[in-house]
Amino acid sequence: MISIDRDGDIAIVTVDNPPVNALGQALRQGLWDAVGTLDADDTIRAVVLICAGRTFIAGADVTEFGKPPMPPHLPDLVDRLEQAAKPWTAAIHGSALGGGFEVAMGCRFRVALDTASVGLPEVSLGIVPGASGTVRTPRLAGVEAAVDLVTTGRPVKAAKALSLGLIDALVTGDLRAEAVAFARTVLTQPLPQPISTRPVTSPDPAWWDEQKKAITKRAKGEIAPLRALDCLRVAAEKPFADAMAHERATFLDLRASDQAAALRHIFFAERAAPKPAHLNAKPKDIRSAAVIGGGTMGAGIAAALRDAGLPVILIERDDEAVQRGLANLRNIFDGAVKRGKLTEAQAQARMDGVTAGSDYALLADTDLVIEAVFEDLSVKRAVFTQLGQTCRPDAILATNTSYLDPRLIAQGLPHPDRFIGLHFFSPANVMKLLEIVPTPTTSNETLATGFALARALNKIPVQAGICDGFIGNRILKRYRAEAETLVRQGTPIAAIDAAMRAHGFAMGPFEAQDLGGLDIAYLQREGARAAGQDVPETLGDILVRAGRKGQKTAGGWYDYAPGDRTPQPSETTAALLADHITTGPVLTAESIAARLTGAMAAEGKAILAEGIALKPSDIDLVKVHGYGYPRWRGGPMFAVAG
Ligand code: 3HC
Ligand code: NAI
């Protein structure tokens, strides 16, 4: 796990603890002992700390978090490194995160490859840095940089880290050789002060109040960012030892919290999702892709494919629609330029990789085709008939349908083993979730290719069985139905939305429907009714029939003033629904949230029992990544199990 090598009078301590050099007990002990060994070795004048594998130390070992802490404790190790008789230089590649960056701050110097990044992501695990991250960082880089780094949890790239003073030098090429050369050069200069003894200047109280306000708003119920700010303030105002004690107490308190348990659950679920145990085939190589339909979803999917570097063919119905599709795609990339995510040149390169037209002959040699045309069985079947005639027999053919039965869409398709559902979420180039829906004829190879595609697109894949709405939309339907039941029982619409926001959702169920439009679900229900299914009338149906489709019609569940998206309780809606509403007991916000998340979990349980979802954590990932379920609550299944 630890080996010590030497280059003249410089010792090189190499950490090798795959996969990410996490600081489990054995590694902490190994580093502890290495400090002692090297301090006692008179032939050594300085030490380089470097890691094998894909990254520098990526942090504490999260799998130890459910267990009692074992010595040597990380804060003591960081102190020991700082007090070592020989100056240590951390040589960073990959990521130095959390405890990894704290170890680097214990070292007297930090050098990093230009491709590396450093950060303190602890808040994303519901905790604060626990080994001086909140105390040393402001002493190293100033309070403002520390507050940004610690309360957002976002890592920074090496160049930014250098400009903030978090690292001392950027290197390229051979990290080990460069770090050894660096360690040797700095021996000729006076040593910098250890970080723990450096001064720190606290901004005035008004600045701290401002930060608190902004973080409270952003955190939406998540506690760790505010507790991190509190630690940073103590660190800026109190002596080092007091601040360390405060940080440690906060860390141990949060480590045992429900929010931290929920966030760890999602952390491990996300990492398990791309590699389900039953995936037993090699994925196909996908080097080119096509999208049929350049509307909301088609353009978003095409953008996601281009972002992943794949050449894309976009097929639309006619020339005019082709131009509209290209304009939709251009809009997405222009938006990215405006937000500073892409340069003009990168946006242009994204567009240059798109070939658009209405002739299916363009698809003759494409590896993967994703259909995103109107949600209409006959339209989709006609598309797949053409795809069956023009594509290579081994091309993967996928549908992005939301509700239609993929088996019916693929009926008559030659080589149905290469057909699969790939359900993206809007906006498809942004949303992380991808539901992967195999049919009974989908081959293992095609399924594995769906998962590999998700990885290439940086999405979180969740396998779903075939039913109305797959996993996500089926639970959404139940959630909305339960919200309507509450309205029928006398709970005000605005009270329900407020309760769900207080629970951590960005929006409540009714304001979300007003934003997206009530007509989509209405048309789907009407379609089912026309097909002879017994679909009871919803309150939403009453509103749509009265012309209230949401914000686009200036009213739905709420009224909206022109140019203003603030929902205003509506007398018109109240009058339309009056006959369907009884007066019931006044529910607290907590009991409203419990009813609605309980309904989601109940539907989740049914979905599991039917084999539509393979495991509870898959359902949690769907709700967290596709439907705004607060990550720090761990998803509906975790909430009822935990
Ligand atoms: N502890 C335990 N296991 C970890 C881990 C950690 N900190 N970080 C990653 N792993 C595991 C993953 O579960 C996964 O295991 P698997 O192969 O069995 O599924 C494996 O390492 C690889 O992880 P990724 O798939 O995420 O690997 P990538 O190469 O894509 O990413 C990474 C590498 C950027 C380092 C990413 O793993 C990461 O962000 N890790 C978490 C870093 C983090 O949150 N650190 C802070 C921990 S808290 C802390 O340090 C507290 C301290 O202040 C006291
Ligand atoms: P849209 O109406 O914005 O786009 C559909 C596009 O398909 C239009 O541009 C249309 O010209 C084109 N089209 C229609 N017939 C075609 C044909 N035969 N050949 C080529 N192009 C054709 O619809 P949207 O919202 O993009 O939905 C597309 C599909 O994605 C639907 O199946 C929908 O259920 C699904 N979906 C939609 C989501 C959403 O939030 N809008 C989310 C997830 C899936």
XYZ file of C-alpha atoms and ligand atoms in Angstrom:
740
model
C 0.000 0.000 0.000
C 2.944 2.307 0.781
C 6.399 1.987 -0.697
C 9.418 4.160 -0.090
C 11.919 4.732 -2.786
C 14.730 7.241 -3.087
C 16.350 9.573 -5.582
C 19.563 10.714 -3.896
C 18.593 12.525 -0.741
C 14.898 12.794 -1.712
C 12.564 10.023 -0.544
C 9.579 9.133 -2.693
C 6.598 7.747 -0.820
C 4.205 6.047 -3.209
C 0.641 5.278 -2.156
C -0.954 2.389 -4.002
C -4.439 1.664 -2.712
C -6.741 1.008 -5.688
C -9.141 2.090 -7.003
C -8.796 5.699 -5.784
C -6.206 5.610 -2.955
C -8.912 6.282 -0.349
C -7.541 6.914 3.134
C -8.651 3.804 4.960
C -7.147 2.929 8.341
C -4.284 0.893 6.849
C -3.206 3.732 4.578
C -3.394 6.280 7.392
C -1.202 3.985 9.490
C 1.210 3.493 6.593
C 1.653 7.238 6.120
C 1.956 7.745 9.862
C 4.779 5.219 9.998
C 6.457 6.645 6.878
C 6.801 10.052 8.573
C 8.562 8.369 11.515
C 10.823 6.270 9.297
C 11.912 9.190 7.129
C 12.371 11.598 10.030
C 14.770 9.060 11.503
C 16.737 8.641 8.256
C 19.632 11.104 8.207
C 20.355 10.487 4.535
C 16.969 11.928 3.511
C 16.453 15.705 3.288
C 12.980 15.950 1.723
C 10.040 13.732 0.775
C 7.760 13.519 -2.263
C 4.315 11.993 -1.723
C 2.925 10.541 -4.943
C 0.185 8.061 -5.825
C -0.067 5.107 -8.184
C -3.108 4.509 -10.354
C -5.658 6.932 -11.742
C -5.564 9.563 -9.026
C -3.948 11.144 -6.000
C -5.697 10.315 -2.695
C -9.409 10.856 -3.434
C -10.408 11.316 0.191
C -11.381 9.468 3.298
C -12.667 5.939 2.731
C -16.417 6.510 2.548
C -17.106 2.847 3.307
C -15.687 3.448 6.818
C -18.216 6.182 7.568
C -20.834 3.882 9.068
C -18.253 2.485 11.515
C -16.505 3.866 14.623
C -13.427 5.992 13.753
C -10.137 4.063 14.052
C -6.741 5.589 14.888
C -4.621 7.093 13.585
C -7.240 9.749 12.942
C -6.841 11.816 9.820
C -6.492 15.227 11.529
C -3.625 13.806 13.614
C -1.965 12.428 10.485
C -2.210 15.806 8.730
C -0.639 17.488 11.804
C 2.120 14.873 11.854
C 2.939 15.497 8.186
C 3.068 19.223 8.821
C 5.390 18.735 11.796
C 7.680 16.268 9.987
C 11.338 17.164 10.263
C 11.779 16.796 6.482
C 9.565 18.920 4.181
C 7.023 16.851 2.262
C 5.833 17.773 -1.251
C 2.515 16.361 -2.453
C 2.700 15.418 -6.147
C -0.874 15.496 -7.411
C -2.377 13.833 -10.465
C -6.061 13.022 -11.049
C -7.940 14.452 -8.079
C -6.833 15.451 -4.590
C -10.185 15.509 -2.870
C -11.409 15.848 0.697
C -9.002 14.033 2.996
C -6.642 13.753 0.018
C -6.373 17.511 -0.263
C -6.147 17.785 3.514
C -3.133 15.449 3.447
C -1.690 17.652 0.693
C -2.184 20.690 2.955
C -0.278 18.872 5.695
C 2.633 18.684 3.251
C 4.848 21.761 3.101
C 4.413 22.028 -0.702
C 1.945 20.973 -3.365
C 2.700 20.489 -7.058
C 0.155 19.231 -9.537
C -0.062 18.067 -13.119
C -1.920 20.617 -15.236
C -4.689 18.045 -15.787
C -5.287 17.518 -12.055
C -7.955 19.032 -9.840
C -8.253 19.651 -6.124
C -11.228 20.220 -3.887
C -13.168 19.610 -0.726
C -16.364 17.847 -1.863
C -17.439 16.736 1.627
C -20.714 18.699 1.613
C -21.879 16.534 -1.279
C -21.638 13.624 1.181
C -23.560 15.540 3.863
C -20.487 16.258 5.998
C -17.849 18.958 6.386
C -14.134 18.392 5.852
C -12.962 16.586 8.964
C -9.196 16.918 8.878
C -8.631 20.678 8.800
C -10.145 21.491 5.397
C -12.218 24.302 6.898
C -9.311 25.487 9.072
C -6.210 25.224 6.883
C -7.840 26.278 3.574
C -8.617 29.871 4.709
C -5.076 30.106 6.091
C -3.702 28.911 2.747
C -5.898 30.684 0.201
C -7.941 33.264 2.116
C -11.462 33.128 3.463
C -13.345 33.896 0.246
C -11.724 31.131 -1.763
C -12.160 28.719 1.137
C -15.861 29.517 1.513
C -16.435 28.933 -2.170
C -14.480 25.690 -2.236
C -15.920 24.176 0.933
C -19.561 25.262 0.800
C -20.097 24.326 -2.864
C -17.937 21.201 -2.740
C -16.894 21.918 -6.344
C -13.298 20.976 -7.194
C -11.115 23.392 -9.150
C -8.687 22.637 -11.947
C -4.965 22.890 -11.283
C -4.500 26.261 -13.028
C -7.254 27.822 -10.898
C -5.830 26.127 -7.811
C -2.479 27.747 -8.561
C -4.043 31.189 -8.961
C -5.855 30.754 -5.632
C -2.659 29.696 -3.877
C -3.954 26.199 -3.148
C -0.933 24.679 -4.910
C 2.604 25.961 -5.397
C 3.448 24.817 -8.926
C 1.954 23.342 -12.077
C 3.948 20.723 -13.916
C 3.595 18.817 -17.154
C 5.088 15.532 -18.254
C 6.744 13.243 -15.695
C 5.154 14.142 -12.353
C 7.592 12.130 -10.239
C 10.690 13.615 -11.827
C 9.247 17.145 -11.731
C 8.200 16.793 -8.086
C 11.639 15.486 -7.086
C 13.281 18.400 -8.905
C 10.898 20.799 -7.164
C 11.597 19.281 -3.728
C 15.328 19.597 -4.354
C 15.112 23.234 -5.523
C 13.056 24.402 -2.546
C 15.630 22.938 -0.171
C 17.860 25.851 -1.193
C 15.284 28.365 0.065
C 13.837 29.128 3.488
C 10.842 26.899 4.250
C 7.418 28.533 4.150
C 5.497 28.730 7.426
C 3.366 25.660 8.166
C -0.213 26.449 7.159
C -1.569 25.993 10.695
C 0.521 28.909 11.947
C -0.320 31.314 9.135
C -2.549 34.302 9.887
C -6.127 34.565 8.610
C -8.234 37.691 8.252
C -11.949 37.406 8.829
C -14.271 39.563 6.722
C -16.795 41.692 8.613
C -19.996 40.182 10.071
C -22.140 41.598 7.259
C -20.156 39.537 4.727
C -20.750 36.368 6.725
C -24.477 37.180 6.953
C -24.635 37.620 3.191
C -22.941 34.254 2.645
C -25.335 32.608 5.050
C -28.337 34.022 3.231
C -27.075 32.925 -0.179
C -26.154 29.423 1.012
C -29.454 28.916 2.849
C -31.275 29.722 -0.382
C -29.117 27.427 -2.468
C -29.081 24.531 0.009
C -32.894 24.040 0.078
C -32.837 22.151 3.354
C -29.400 20.579 3.040
C -27.560 21.180 6.293
C -23.898 20.501 5.504
C -23.162 23.690 3.488
C -24.360 25.914 6.349
C -22.479 23.917 8.958
C -19.396 24.210 6.737
C -19.826 27.991 6.633
C -20.087 28.002 10.408
C -16.816 26.055 10.683
C -15.109 28.469 8.284
C -16.239 31.446 10.339
C -14.912 29.867 13.521
C -11.678 29.118 11.644
C -11.389 32.762 10.591
C -12.158 34.176 14.025
C -10.667 31.702 16.521
C -7.230 30.169 17.121
C -6.230 27.113 15.084
C -6.753 24.549 17.869
C -10.232 25.832 18.797
C -11.283 25.806 15.154
C -9.960 22.248 14.747
C -11.980 21.075 17.731
C -15.091 22.745 16.343
C -14.568 21.234 12.890
C -14.024 17.748 14.325
C -17.171 17.932 16.460
C -19.202 19.128 13.466
C -17.727 16.413 11.244
C -18.550 13.612 13.692
C -22.037 14.983 14.284
C -22.824 15.192 10.555
C -21.184 11.869 9.737
C -23.863 10.217 11.861
C -26.720 12.293 10.370
C -29.618 11.039 8.247
C -28.653 13.422 5.453
C -25.118 12.022 5.268
C -26.478 8.463 5.191
C -28.840 9.440 2.358
C -26.085 11.121 0.358
C -23.764 8.138 0.799
C -26.573 5.897 -0.417
C -26.883 7.956 -3.601
C -23.066 8.144 -3.987
C -22.748 4.357 -4.038
C -25.954 3.833 -6.049
C -24.610 6.138 -8.766
C -21.388 4.181 -8.952
C -23.149 0.807 -8.997
C -25.686 1.830 -11.669
C -23.433 1.616 -14.744
C -22.382 -1.964 -13.968
C -25.346 -4.138 -12.942
C -24.371 -7.707 -12.142
C -26.499 -9.229 -14.919
C -24.775 -7.323 -17.719
C -22.834 -10.164 -19.280
C -22.068 -9.117 -22.846
C -19.498 -6.924 -24.501
C -21.008 -3.673 -25.791
C -20.809 -2.790 -29.465
C -18.502 -0.053 -30.547
C -20.539 3.058 -31.297
C -18.683 5.472 -33.580
C -21.575 7.237 -35.258
C -25.136 8.070 -34.297
C -28.329 9.433 -35.767
C -31.447 10.995 -34.314
C -34.854 10.902 -35.982
C -36.865 14.017 -35.112
C -35.275 17.362 -34.269
C -37.845 18.655 -31.775
C -37.341 19.250 -28.064
C -35.998 15.790 -27.341
C -34.323 15.008 -30.658
C -32.277 18.223 -30.580
C -31.317 17.599 -26.934
C -30.266 14.015 -27.658
C -28.280 15.126 -30.703
C -26.532 17.741 -28.532
C -25.672 15.095 -25.928
C -24.224 12.838 -28.640
C -22.172 15.687 -30.065
C -20.939 16.642 -26.590
C -19.638 13.069 -26.341
C -17.761 13.569 -29.614
C -19.919 11.376 -31.868
C -20.738 12.496 -35.412
C -24.520 12.878 -35.683
C -27.023 12.605 -38.508
C -30.314 14.396 -37.875
C -33.334 13.223 -39.850
C -36.542 15.269 -40.079
C -39.712 15.052 -42.130
C -38.967 17.670 -44.815
C -36.568 20.499 -45.583
C -38.423 23.028 -43.478
C -38.430 20.692 -40.474
C -34.732 19.955 -41.066
C -34.002 23.687 -40.773
C -36.114 23.906 -37.594
C -34.287 20.934 -36.110
C -30.895 22.481 -36.882
C -32.057 25.762 -35.358
C -33.137 23.902 -32.195
C -29.706 22.342 -31.973
C -27.947 25.644 -32.652
C -30.013 27.218 -29.846
C -28.733 24.641 -27.389
C -25.096 25.313 -28.256
C -25.644 29.103 -28.350
C -27.095 28.833 -24.840
C -23.972 26.973 -23.744
C -21.824 29.768 -25.228
C -23.861 32.395 -23.352
C -23.406 30.520 -20.081
C -19.661 30.269 -20.718
C -19.732 26.479 -21.082
C -18.537 26.473 -24.712
C -16.513 28.873 -26.823
C -17.953 30.082 -30.149
C -15.441 27.859 -31.921
C -16.468 24.801 -29.896
C -20.147 25.487 -30.607
C -19.365 25.745 -34.306
C -17.396 22.492 -34.162
C -20.406 20.831 -32.510
C -22.603 22.008 -35.402
C -20.030 21.030 -38.017
C -20.314 17.446 -36.834
C -24.020 17.301 -37.692
C -25.352 16.166 -41.054
C -29.043 16.909 -41.439
C -31.594 15.854 -44.039
C -34.840 14.061 -44.713
C -33.456 11.158 -46.686
C -33.099 7.911 -44.707
C -30.381 6.818 -47.141
C -28.042 8.971 -45.020
C -28.345 6.273 -42.335
C -26.975 3.387 -44.378
C -23.786 3.084 -42.311
C -24.760 4.480 -38.887
C -23.999 2.449 -35.740
C -26.848 3.765 -33.567
C -30.164 5.446 -34.359
C -32.371 7.054 -31.700
C -35.948 7.855 -32.644
C -37.572 10.938 -31.048
C -40.562 11.707 -33.290
C -44.139 12.464 -32.177
C -45.537 10.238 -29.445
C -47.808 8.395 -31.894
C -47.601 4.663 -32.466
C -48.281 4.759 -36.196
C -45.754 7.550 -36.806
C -43.104 5.684 -34.818
C -43.828 2.374 -36.534
C -43.492 3.997 -39.937
C -40.105 5.348 -38.875
C -38.889 1.902 -37.766
C -40.147 0.319 -40.968
C -37.888 2.709 -42.877
C -35.010 2.155 -40.473
C -35.393 -1.595 -40.935
C -35.049 -1.122 -44.678
C -32.126 1.323 -44.714
C -29.888 0.703 -41.691
C -27.229 -1.976 -41.396
C -28.736 -5.132 -39.869
C -26.423 -4.774 -36.876
C -27.170 -1.073 -36.255
C -28.676 -0.486 -32.808
C -32.152 1.035 -33.130
C -33.645 2.819 -30.125
C -36.872 4.607 -29.260
C -37.192 7.517 -26.849
C -40.898 6.927 -26.284
C -42.291 8.075 -22.934
C -45.408 5.943 -22.698
C -45.872 3.765 -25.770
C -45.135 0.050 -25.595
C -41.717 -0.482 -27.240
C -42.796 -4.005 -28.264
C -45.514 -2.510 -30.461
C -43.165 0.104 -31.896
C -40.714 -2.609 -32.969
C -43.303 -5.014 -34.373
C -42.156 -6.392 -37.705
C -38.657 -4.943 -37.396
C -36.019 -7.232 -38.909
C -33.372 -8.285 -36.344
C -35.354 -7.131 -33.294
C -32.452 -8.163 -31.038
C -30.846 -4.767 -31.817
C -33.906 -2.785 -30.710
C -34.121 -1.078 -27.290
C -35.830 1.778 -25.461
C -33.553 4.657 -24.446
C -35.669 7.109 -22.467
C -33.963 10.480 -22.083
C -35.222 13.331 -19.915
C -35.730 16.924 -20.929
C -33.432 18.800 -21.515
C -31.721 15.674 -22.812
C -28.243 17.212 -23.013
C -28.436 18.254 -19.355
C -30.443 15.680 -17.402
C -28.294 12.885 -16.012
C -30.859 10.094 -16.089
C -31.265 7.541 -18.873
C -33.899 4.832 -18.513
C -32.856 1.778 -20.499
C -35.795 -0.345 -21.563
C -35.062 -3.733 -23.132
C -37.865 -5.672 -24.812
C -38.094 -9.480 -24.607
C -36.177 -9.701 -27.890
C -33.389 -7.243 -27.028
C -30.043 -9.031 -27.008
C -27.590 -8.844 -24.106
C -25.167 -7.138 -26.445
C -27.692 -4.406 -27.262
C -28.478 -3.965 -23.572
C -24.783 -3.679 -22.731
C -24.422 -1.139 -25.552
C -27.194 0.963 -23.984
C -25.272 1.042 -20.704
C -22.001 1.814 -22.492
C -23.695 4.662 -24.345
C -24.901 6.093 -21.018
C -21.325 6.083 -19.778
C -20.104 7.784 -22.952
C -22.787 10.458 -22.549
C -21.937 10.875 -18.850
C -25.430 9.761 -17.855
C -26.709 7.537 -15.098
C -28.326 4.429 -16.590
C -31.239 2.689 -14.903
C -32.831 -0.382 -16.429
C -36.628 -0.321 -16.538
C -39.177 -2.912 -17.562
C -42.112 -2.210 -19.853
C -45.204 -0.650 -18.270
C -47.100 2.597 -18.618
C -44.500 5.299 -17.918
C -41.623 2.918 -17.094
C -40.213 3.750 -13.641
C -40.108 7.527 -13.512
C -43.307 8.648 -15.203
C -45.304 5.875 -13.565
C -44.309 7.124 -10.117
C -44.891 10.708 -11.244
C -48.447 9.791 -12.181
C -49.092 8.278 -8.739
C -47.518 11.316 -7.061
C -49.734 13.695 -8.995
C -52.805 11.574 -8.308
C -52.062 11.647 -4.583
C -51.576 15.418 -4.736
C -55.007 15.699 -6.393
C -56.485 13.478 -3.670
C -55.189 15.926 -1.074
C -56.813 18.789 -2.979
C -60.089 16.882 -3.123
C -59.818 16.393 0.634
C -59.543 20.122 1.189
C -55.805 20.882 1.266
C -55.101 24.108 -0.631
C -53.071 23.731 -3.834
C -50.539 26.332 -2.667
C -50.080 24.546 0.677
C -49.146 21.340 -1.145
C -46.601 23.059 -3.368
C -45.125 24.922 -0.383
C -44.862 21.664 1.590
C -42.936 19.938 -1.202
C -40.593 22.887 -1.594
C -39.998 22.835 2.153
C -39.239 19.127 1.769
C -36.418 20.033 -0.639
C -38.025 19.828 -4.098
C -37.300 22.779 -6.388
C -41.036 22.959 -7.148
C -44.293 21.517 -5.920
C -46.393 19.192 -8.111
C -48.891 21.813 -9.269
C -46.510 24.650 -10.115
C -44.377 22.078 -11.975
C -47.395 21.056 -14.067
C -48.156 24.701 -14.831
C -44.592 25.131 -16.054
C -44.550 22.027 -18.258
C -48.161 22.307 -19.449
C -51.169 20.288 -18.294
C -52.164 19.334 -21.813
C -49.493 16.674 -22.411
C -50.728 14.330 -19.675
C -54.313 15.238 -20.558
C -53.864 14.180 -24.178
C -52.293 10.960 -23.037
C -55.295 10.216 -20.774
C -57.662 11.105 -23.586
C -55.779 8.740 -25.884
C -56.152 5.939 -23.349
C -59.857 6.717 -22.973
C -60.316 6.673 -26.739
C -58.619 3.269 -26.756
C -61.296 2.021 -24.371
C -59.337 2.168 -21.113
C -61.099 3.221 -17.936
C -59.241 6.387 -16.948
C -61.127 8.326 -14.259
C -61.478 12.084 -14.705
C -58.749 14.069 -12.972
C -58.912 17.632 -11.673
C -56.301 18.441 -14.310
C -58.763 17.311 -17.012
C -61.313 19.834 -15.739
C -58.770 22.639 -15.961
C -57.572 21.717 -19.463
C -61.151 21.491 -20.734
C -61.664 25.006 -19.408
C -58.621 26.131 -21.420
C -56.281 26.272 -18.435
C -53.128 24.495 -19.639
C -50.623 26.236 -17.374
C -48.263 29.164 -17.813
C -48.574 29.088 -21.594
C -52.279 29.981 -21.284
C -51.715 32.464 -18.442
C -53.298 30.024 -16.049
C -53.545 26.422 -14.915
C -53.611 25.433 -11.279
C -52.603 29.046 -10.625
C -53.065 32.387 -12.378
C -50.078 34.247 -13.836
C -49.758 37.964 -14.516
C -48.386 38.708 -18.017
C -44.602 38.333 -18.073
C -44.520 37.007 -14.520
C -43.969 33.355 -13.634
C -45.007 33.751 -9.992
C -47.977 31.467 -9.275
C -50.980 33.328 -7.825
C -53.805 31.335 -6.208
C -56.672 31.342 -8.695
C -60.326 32.019 -8.015
C -61.205 30.629 -11.431
C -59.528 27.322 -10.582
C -61.199 27.287 -7.172
C -64.607 27.792 -8.823
C -63.965 25.117 -11.478
C -62.967 22.540 -8.857
C -65.390 23.569 -6.081
C -67.821 20.704 -6.667
C -65.023 18.153 -6.268
C -63.571 19.443 -3.031
C -64.667 18.554 0.485
C -63.401 20.216 3.625
C -60.991 18.067 5.523
C -58.546 18.360 8.394
C -55.742 20.889 7.991
C -52.571 18.966 7.265
C -49.123 20.096 8.352
C -46.423 20.562 5.726
C -44.678 17.458 7.094
C -47.752 15.279 6.757
C -48.402 16.541 3.222
C -44.832 15.642 2.242
C -45.121 12.283 4.007
C -48.324 11.479 2.088
C -46.819 12.356 -1.284
C -43.414 10.747 -0.844
C -45.168 7.752 0.738
C -47.280 7.416 -2.427
C -44.096 7.439 -4.504
C -42.582 4.717 -2.338
C -45.768 2.630 -2.530
C -45.701 2.795 -6.321
C -41.984 2.010 -6.184
C -42.732 -1.091 -4.169
C -45.279 -2.230 -6.758
C -42.761 -1.551 -9.521
C -40.200 -3.722 -7.746
C -42.701 -6.499 -7.137
C -43.519 -6.530 -10.862
C -39.832 -6.590 -11.799
C -40.091 -3.239 -13.608
C -37.205 -1.960 -11.495
C -34.406 -4.296 -10.480
C -33.521 -2.730 -7.139
C -34.784 -0.009 -4.790
C -31.700 2.178 -5.309
C -32.486 2.300 -9.061
C -35.832 3.901 -8.213
C -34.081 6.396 -5.952
C -31.680 7.318 -8.751
C -34.588 7.828 -11.166
C -36.393 10.188 -8.812
C -33.250 12.090 -7.779
C -31.821 12.486 -11.284
C -34.986 12.778 -13.341
C -37.600 14.374 -11.087
C -35.883 16.695 -8.609
C -36.285 14.480 -5.548
C -33.909 16.021 -2.968
C -30.655 14.112 -3.167
C -30.020 14.563 0.553
C -33.180 12.602 1.318
C -31.813 9.650 -0.634
C -34.913 9.034 -2.793
C -38.359 7.650 -1.929
C -37.281 4.044 -1.327
C -34.393 5.052 0.934
C -36.704 7.402 2.840
C -39.102 4.597 3.779
C -36.407 1.975 4.338
C -34.080 4.263 6.309
N -14.110 6.062 -0.504
C -14.363 4.785 -0.838
N -14.554 4.380 -2.116
C -14.482 5.317 -3.071
C -14.227 6.673 -2.782
C -14.027 7.036 -1.428
N -13.748 8.304 -1.063
N -14.226 7.366 -3.941
C -14.466 6.476 -4.918
N -14.618 5.241 -4.399
C -14.845 3.995 -5.131
C -16.156 4.019 -5.883
O -17.222 3.578 -5.054
C -15.869 3.048 -7.013
O -15.952 1.742 -6.475
P -16.414 0.506 -7.408
O -15.435 0.449 -8.524
O -16.398 -0.633 -6.486
O -17.798 0.907 -7.860
C -14.399 3.308 -7.335
O -13.863 3.925 -6.155
C -14.167 4.203 -8.503
O -14.902 5.404 -8.321
P -15.458 6.239 -9.557
O -16.232 5.354 -10.455
O -16.113 7.444 -8.973
O -14.074 6.606 -10.269
P -13.727 7.807 -11.248
O -12.393 7.530 -11.784
O -14.869 8.084 -12.180
O -13.638 9.107 -10.302
C -12.993 10.274 -8.322
C -12.606 9.233 -9.393
C -13.114 11.679 -8.989
C -11.907 10.308 -7.298
C -14.356 9.895 -7.716
O -14.288 8.545 -7.295
C -14.784 10.709 -6.519
O -15.210 11.845 -6.672
N -14.722 10.133 -5.315
C -15.227 10.743 -4.115
C -14.298 11.782 -3.583
C -14.818 12.337 -2.282
O -15.978 12.595 -2.098
N -13.883 12.555 -1.343
C -14.207 13.092 -0.057
C -14.482 11.961 0.875
S -14.978 12.550 2.454
C -13.526 12.999 3.217
O -12.484 12.934 2.636
C -13.648 13.431 4.635
C -12.395 14.051 5.165
O -12.491 15.432 5.119
C -12.135 13.631 6.579
P -41.577 17.428 -30.500
O -42.935 17.593 -31.020
O -40.867 18.596 -29.906
O -40.624 16.853 -31.643
C -40.969 15.813 -32.499
C -40.226 16.030 -33.799
O -40.349 14.871 -34.595
C -40.765 17.190 -34.614
O -39.703 18.075 -34.897
C -41.286 16.524 -35.871
O -41.125 17.319 -37.037
C -40.449 15.275 -35.930
N -41.068 14.191 -36.702
C -42.344 13.769 -36.644
N -42.513 12.718 -37.490
C -41.324 12.469 -38.075
C -40.855 11.532 -39.025
N -41.661 10.631 -39.527
N -39.560 11.569 -39.387
C -38.717 12.491 -38.859
N -39.128 13.421 -37.956
C -40.395 13.417 -37.560
O -41.659 16.229 -29.460
P -40.670 15.874 -28.263
O -41.157 16.496 -27.025
O -39.293 16.098 -28.716
O -40.937 14.311 -28.094
C -40.378 13.371 -28.957
C -40.453 12.002 -28.324
O -39.737 12.022 -27.089
C -41.847 11.534 -27.951
O -41.896 10.148 -28.116
C -41.961 11.891 -26.485
O -42.899 11.107 -25.803
C -40.563 11.589 -26.020
N -40.145 12.269 -24.813
C -40.476 13.555 -24.575
C -40.055 14.194 -23.419
C -40.356 15.640 -23.176
O -40.174 16.095 -22.035
N -40.782 16.406 -24.177
C -39.270 13.473 -22.404
C -38.905 12.129 -22.775
C -39.361 11.558 -23.916
